Tab-separated table of C-alpha atoms in Angstrom:
chain	number	residue	atom	x	y	z
A	157	UNK	CA	0.000	0.000	0.000
A	158	UNK	CA	1.567	3.335	-0.955
A	159	UNK	CA	2.103	5.601	2.006
A	160	UNK	CA	1.987	9.385	2.027
A	161	UNK	CA	3.434	11.286	4.926
A	162	UNK	CA	1.871	14.465	6.243
A	163	UNK	CA	3.581	16.719	3.725
A	164	UNK	CA	2.505	14.554	0.777
A	165	UNK	CA	5.813	12.734	0.266
A	166	UNK	CA	5.804	9.060	-0.559
A	167	UNK	CA	7.318	6.241	1.449
A	168	UNK	CA	9.954	5.707	-1.237
A	169	UNK	CA	11.238	9.226	-0.457
A	170	UNK	CA	11.696	8.405	3.234
A	171	UNK	CA	14.718	6.759	4.820
A	172	UNK	CA	14.132	3.768	7.089
A	173	UNK	CA	11.022	1.695	7.792
A	174	UNK	CA	7.499	3.068	7.738
A	175	UNK	CA	6.369	4.537	11.055
A	176	UNK	CA	3.872	2.511	13.088
A	177	UNK	CA	1.020	4.902	12.294
A	178	UNK	CA	1.489	4.305	8.572
A	179	UNK	CA	0.802	0.566	8.727
A	180	UNK	CA	-2.383	-0.636	7.092
A	181	UNK	CA	-5.035	-0.712	9.824
A	182	UNK	CA	-8.145	0.283	7.917
A	183	UNK	CA	-9.528	-1.275	4.766
A	184	UNK	CA	-9.267	0.869	1.674
A	185	UNK	CA	-10.750	0.623	-1.789
A	186	UNK	CA	-8.063	2.502	-3.702
A	187	UNK	CA	-4.584	2.958	-2.207
A	188	UNK	CA	-4.284	6.585	-3.345
A	189	UNK	CA	-7.842	7.614	-2.427
A	190	UNK	CA	-8.629	9.594	0.723
A	191	UNK	CA	-9.299	7.457	3.765
A	192	UNK	CA	-11.614	8.442	6.605
A	193	UNK	CA	-9.920	7.882	9.958
A	194	UNK	CA	-11.922	8.374	13.166
A	195	UNK	CA	-9.215	10.342	14.996
A	196	UNK	CA	-11.467	12.176	17.464
A	197	UNK	CA	-8.976	15.046	17.671
A	198	UNK	CA	-8.742	18.640	16.555
A	199	UNK	CA	-4.957	18.266	16.002
A	200	UNK	CA	-4.349	21.702	17.503
A	201	UNK	CA	-2.017	23.022	20.161
A	202	UNK	CA	-3.593	23.749	23.545
A	203	UNK	CA	-2.276	25.207	26.802
A	204	UNK	CA	-2.791	22.308	29.195
A	205	UNK	CA	-1.749	24.113	32.365
A	206	UNK	CA	0.684	23.316	35.140
A	207	UNK	CA	-0.260	19.689	35.849
A	208	UNK	CA	0.622	18.483	32.367
A	209	UNK	CA	3.497	20.877	31.646
A	210	UNK	CA	6.761	19.327	30.554
A	211	UNK	CA	10.050	20.460	32.064
A	212	UNK	CA	11.352	21.678	28.703
A	213	UNK	CA	10.036	22.591	25.250
A	214	UNK	CA	9.084	19.584	23.146
A	215	UNK	CA	10.936	19.009	19.899
A	216	UNK	CA	8.960	18.651	16.679
A	217	UNK	CA	9.780	17.096	13.344
A	218	UNK	CA	10.432	20.587	11.946
A	219	UNK	CA	13.918	21.955	12.529
A	220	UNK	CA	14.179	24.877	14.960
A	221	UNK	CA	10.519	24.650	16.028
A	222	UNK	CA	9.646	23.528	19.545
A	223	UNK	CA	6.368	23.416	21.445
A	224	UNK	CA	6.323	25.340	24.763
A	225	UNK	CA	6.253	23.122	27.899
A	226	UNK	CA	2.569	23.755	28.752
A	227	UNK	CA	1.301	23.302	25.197
A	228	UNK	CA	0.402	19.982	23.641
A	229	UNK	CA	-0.933	18.790	20.337
A	230	UNK	CA	-4.307	17.148	20.931
A	231	UNK	CA	-3.687	13.426	20.613
A	232	UNK	CA	-6.311	11.337	18.837
A	233	UNK	CA	-8.719	9.520	21.121
A	234	UNK	CA	-8.990	6.793	18.496
A	235	UNK	CA	-7.040	3.939	20.048
A	236	UNK	CA	-6.913	5.428	23.554
A	237	UNK	CA	-7.932	2.050	24.998
A	238	UNK	CA	-4.724	0.591	23.542
A	239	UNK	CA	-2.371	3.314	24.751
A	240	UNK	CA	-1.919	2.617	28.483
A	241	UNK	CA	-0.291	4.173	30.499
A	242	UNK	CA	-1.844	7.523	29.701
A	243	UNK	CA	-0.578	11.052	29.079
A	244	UNK	CA	2.634	12.051	27.341
A	245	UNK	CA	4.769	10.827	30.234
A	246	UNK	CA	2.724	7.795	31.332
A	247	UNK	CA	1.846	9.141	34.774
A	248	UNK	CA	-1.895	8.378	34.542
A	249	UNK	CA	-2.602	4.723	35.189
A	250	UNK	CA	-6.245	4.882	34.161
A	251	UNK	CA	-8.525	7.089	32.084
A	252	UNK	CA	-10.073	8.815	35.103
A	253	UNK	CA	-6.621	9.948	36.270
A	254	UNK	CA	-5.826	11.140	32.740
A	255	UNK	CA	-9.000	13.234	32.696
A	256	UNK	CA	-8.271	14.701	36.121
A	257	UNK	CA	-4.708	15.717	35.173
A	258	UNK	CA	-6.150	17.801	32.324
A	259	UNK	CA	-7.340	20.498	34.742
A	260	UNK	CA	-10.551	21.711	36.248
A	261	UNK	CA	-11.408	22.546	39.825
A	262	UNK	CA	-10.929	19.322	41.753
A	263	UNK	CA	-13.854	18.512	44.047
A	264	UNK	CA	-12.855	18.220	47.726
A	265	UNK	CA	-14.465	14.773	47.788
A	266	UNK	CA	-11.648	13.267	45.683
A	267	UNK	CA	-8.718	15.054	47.369
A	268	UNK	CA	-7.553	11.904	49.161
A	269	UNK	CA	-7.307	9.826	45.974
A	270	UNK	CA	-6.204	12.696	43.686
A	271	UNK	CA	-4.293	15.333	45.701
A	272	UNK	CA	-3.382	17.548	42.727
A	273	UNK	CA	-4.951	20.931	41.950
A	274	UNK	CA	-4.758	21.162	38.172
A	275	UNK	CA	-6.803	24.258	37.313
A	276	UNK	CA	-5.269	26.585	34.740
A	277	UNK	CA	-5.734	24.528	31.578
A	278	UNK	CA	-7.738	25.278	28.437
A	279	UNK	CA	-9.573	22.064	29.318
A	280	UNK	CA	-10.881	23.410	32.647
A	281	UNK	CA	-14.519	23.857	31.463
A	282	UNK	CA	-14.629	20.333	30.014
A	283	UNK	CA	-13.066	18.748	33.085
A	284	UNK	CA	-15.434	20.670	35.347
A	285	UNK	CA	-18.309	19.286	33.265
A	286	UNK	CA	-16.903	15.778	33.846
A	287	UNK	CA	-16.770	16.424	37.609
A	288	UNK	CA	-20.398	17.614	37.479
A	289	UNK	CA	-21.596	14.325	35.955
A	290	UNK	CA	-23.147	11.778	38.278
A	291	UNK	CA	-20.986	8.664	38.894
A	292	UNK	CA	-22.992	6.568	36.431
A	293	UNK	CA	-22.507	9.084	33.627
A	294	UNK	CA	-18.793	9.365	34.429
A	295	UNK	CA	-18.502	5.568	34.184
A	296	UNK	CA	-20.443	5.587	30.897
A	297	UNK	CA	-17.955	8.105	29.466
A	298	UNK	CA	-15.013	5.987	30.640
A	299	UNK	CA	-16.631	2.886	29.096
A	300	UNK	CA	-17.006	4.761	25.797
A	301	UNK	CA	-13.342	5.822	25.862
A	302	UNK	CA	-12.338	2.242	26.688
A	303	UNK	CA	-14.160	1.112	23.536
A	304	UNK	CA	-11.960	3.263	21.262
A	305	UNK	CA	-9.530	0.597	20.092
A	306	UNK	CA	-7.287	0.520	17.044
A	307	UNK	CA	-8.064	-2.175	14.505
A	308	UNK	CA	-5.438	-4.917	14.775
A	309	UNK	CA	-2.706	-5.092	12.190
A	310	UNK	CA	-3.443	-7.682	9.504
A	311	UNK	CA	-2.418	-11.093	10.865
A	312	UNK	CA	-1.911	-9.809	14.413
A	313	UNK	CA	-3.035	-11.920	17.360
A	314	UNK	CA	-4.901	-9.864	19.966
A	315	UNK	CA	-4.473	-11.488	23.405
A	316	UNK	CA	-7.611	-9.989	24.966
């Protein structure tokens, strides 16, 4: 299957093996035709506040361009169930922790299990909305996120 990287180049123009994200995971009708991928991302940079900030700017694949420590490119939610541990540095061991680290005003009722105050993120309104959900609705959201799996690679054995 021909591969095009983000700037339109072809795999033959690239040195080394194809990156993992370029492997065939979705069926296609014509190799060069557009392919719908359910990323569930806006692919934009966002200020994620002090709880997610890195200690240094993050390098990019463009020379001399770095992302400030508190900014992150929105990662696709497609495949989030397959990407444990969570967050860029693996500090969240479950999806609820990952949501909480994104910001919002932490309710006092969870201070013992999640002692961090993470307000100051662009995600604050969304995280506050999560905190406002009743426990059943929070669990339904987590169940939905846990259903977002990547299709297996052709011929791969999935052990679960």
